[in-house]
Each structure stands twice: as structure tokens, then as C-alpha cells.
Amino acid sequence: MRLKYSKLCTLLIIAFNIFLVYYTWKLFIGKTIGRSLKFSNNNAIAPVTEKSKPKDKIQSANKHIKKTITILFRDFYHFENDLKMSIESIVALIPSVQILVIYDEEPYPPMDYLRNYTVRNNVKLMRLGFDINKSAKFMSPIFQIRTKYVLILPDSVRLGGRSIIQKMLKEMGSTESHIDDASEKAIKKENSVRGPKNMLVVPFASNVRDFSSCCSINLDFANWTIEYSVINGSTHCDMFLQKHAIFIETTTLKEMPDPLSAPFPEFFYIQSKVAQIQLSPVLSTNKGLVVPAMQCPPSTLKTIFALVN
């Protein structure tokens, strides 16, 4: 009997010691954690936020541009052009960006150098014309574009940086939400679903500033006449005369009958006039979108001509 009581006392003492050790350990750990949490807010535990590196910002900008914009070359000399340097300058700035080169006749010199780019499938060559083996969809370059916007460039172009393209995107977004009241009433019914149709014009830094670049177009279908008038403003501009780039939505291009037909861009602006596409005010130097947006070497600058005296 005494042996049973002694065993019971031993078990109770062991259990009490275990409970005492556990309680002491728990109290000690709790005080240690409490001290560690009594730091100032500056030293408090917080999510680690690292500043993005310049390289990461560039990669992010390039990724956004590649998903949003397709660059298209349409207006260039077939017998002598600067396409090689133009494409190389763009690809060096924005690698793997989608580029379309549209032509009526085989350019000279031959564009064999583009094979390196076509292997990576970022530069495509398309010849306009009839092909009995292709459907209308595959013969039209517009339906090969998968991005939201198209940047139409002439020959001999040098981008001054990615910021010019980013500002085009920002400017296009602002023009989609601000419309002239008179124009809004005229096309309210047509654009009630997808909003107004508009495009941006980006002039080159090498353009002659004293030369009037804005032109209005008056169409008289009954008498088969077109009247061009040079105006000193950009509020109601229907056509830009000096060297420039055109930034437009792909859906807007698809609504035009044949936007890339020759002569380009003269016939393009006639179609945009008929389609009531608003030419947004020409981007000015006050917004930082011209200098040094796009530069053309003086030696390869094309002769600027106007359709009116």
C-alpha cells in the first residue's frame, strides 16, 4: 500500500515539474517576443518594398509598348530609302516590337537585311496587290495587326526615346475623353458605342516652323472636286503637309475603305475626312512631344510639297 502511495507522489511531483518548466518557458518566450515588438514604427516589421531599377523600368515600358503598338512603314522611296537605319534604330530602342513594311513595288536596294528580323517574326513585309491564292483578309495588312494602336512612320525616322511613344498613348487617352461639343453632336449617334474616332499627328523636329502645315479638305462629290485650303491653325485640321507620324487606333483603320492606298498619306486623309475621324490638335513643343521626338537626317530629308499654292 505504501508502495502505491509513493509511486503516486512521484508521478505528481514529476507532473508538477513538467508544468512548472512549461509555464516558465512560455513566460520567458512571451517576454522576449514582447520586447522585440516594442521598436519604433520605423523599425517595425513591414513588407519589403524595393525600388524598381532603371533596367526593370525599361523592360516594363518595352513590354507595354510591344503589347499596345504596331509600327508601320508606308511612305518611302522605292529606288532609294533609309529603311534599314530606321528599323535598326527602332529595334535597338524597343527590341521585338512589331513592325510592318508595306510597299507597292519591290524596293531597291533589296531588303535582304530584314531576314534577320523576320526570323524573329517581329518585322513583316507585305506587298499590296491582288493575289488569287489569298483571301481579302490576308491581303489586307490592317487585318494582320493585333495591337490596339498603329504608329505610321515615314522613311528616315529616328526615335528620340521611349517617352515620345508613352506620351502618344497618354495623349490619345485624353483625346478620347475630351471632344468638341459641335463635333460630338454631329457624330453622337455613330459613336454612341465605342466613342469618338480620332488620331494624333506628331510632326518632325526638322520641319520648317515658318511653313503652314495645316490644311482643310472640302469634298464635293456631286461635282467630283476636292478643294484644299491652307489654314493657320490646328483646331480643324484635316491634313498635315510636312513630315509627320500618324498615331491611330487599329479599329479606326479597319473602318476605312482602304487606308494604305497610294498616294499616301493624301488619300488616307481624304478617307479620314469622309469617315469623320477627328484629327487631334498637332502635338506641340509645349508638351515635349516634338523635340527631340523624331529626327530626320538632313541628307535624306524628302522634299516637302503642298497640294495648294
Short mmCIF file of N, CA and C in Angstrom, two decimals, residues 33 36 105 233 287:
data_model
loop_
_atom_site.label_atom_id
_atom_site.label_comp_id
_atom_site.label_asym_id
_atom_site.label_seq_id
_atom_site.Cartn_x
_atom_site.Cartn_y
_atom_site.Cartn_z
N ILE A 33 9.41 38.00 -27.05
CA ILE A 33 8.68 38.47 -28.23
C ILE A 33 8.12 39.86 -28.00
N SER A 36 10.78 42.44 -28.54
CA SER A 36 11.12 42.61 -29.96
C SER A 36 10.10 43.44 -30.72
N GLU A 105 5.69 48.19 -104.84
CA GLU A 105 6.67 47.53 -105.70
C GLU A 105 7.90 47.18 -104.87
N GLY A 233 -3.88 77.25 -88.40
CA GLY A 233 -4.26 76.72 -87.10
C GLY A 233 -4.33 75.22 -87.16
N LYS A 287 4.29 70.43 -74.93
CA LYS A 287 4.03 69.15 -74.28
C LYS A 287 5.23 68.22 -74.37
#
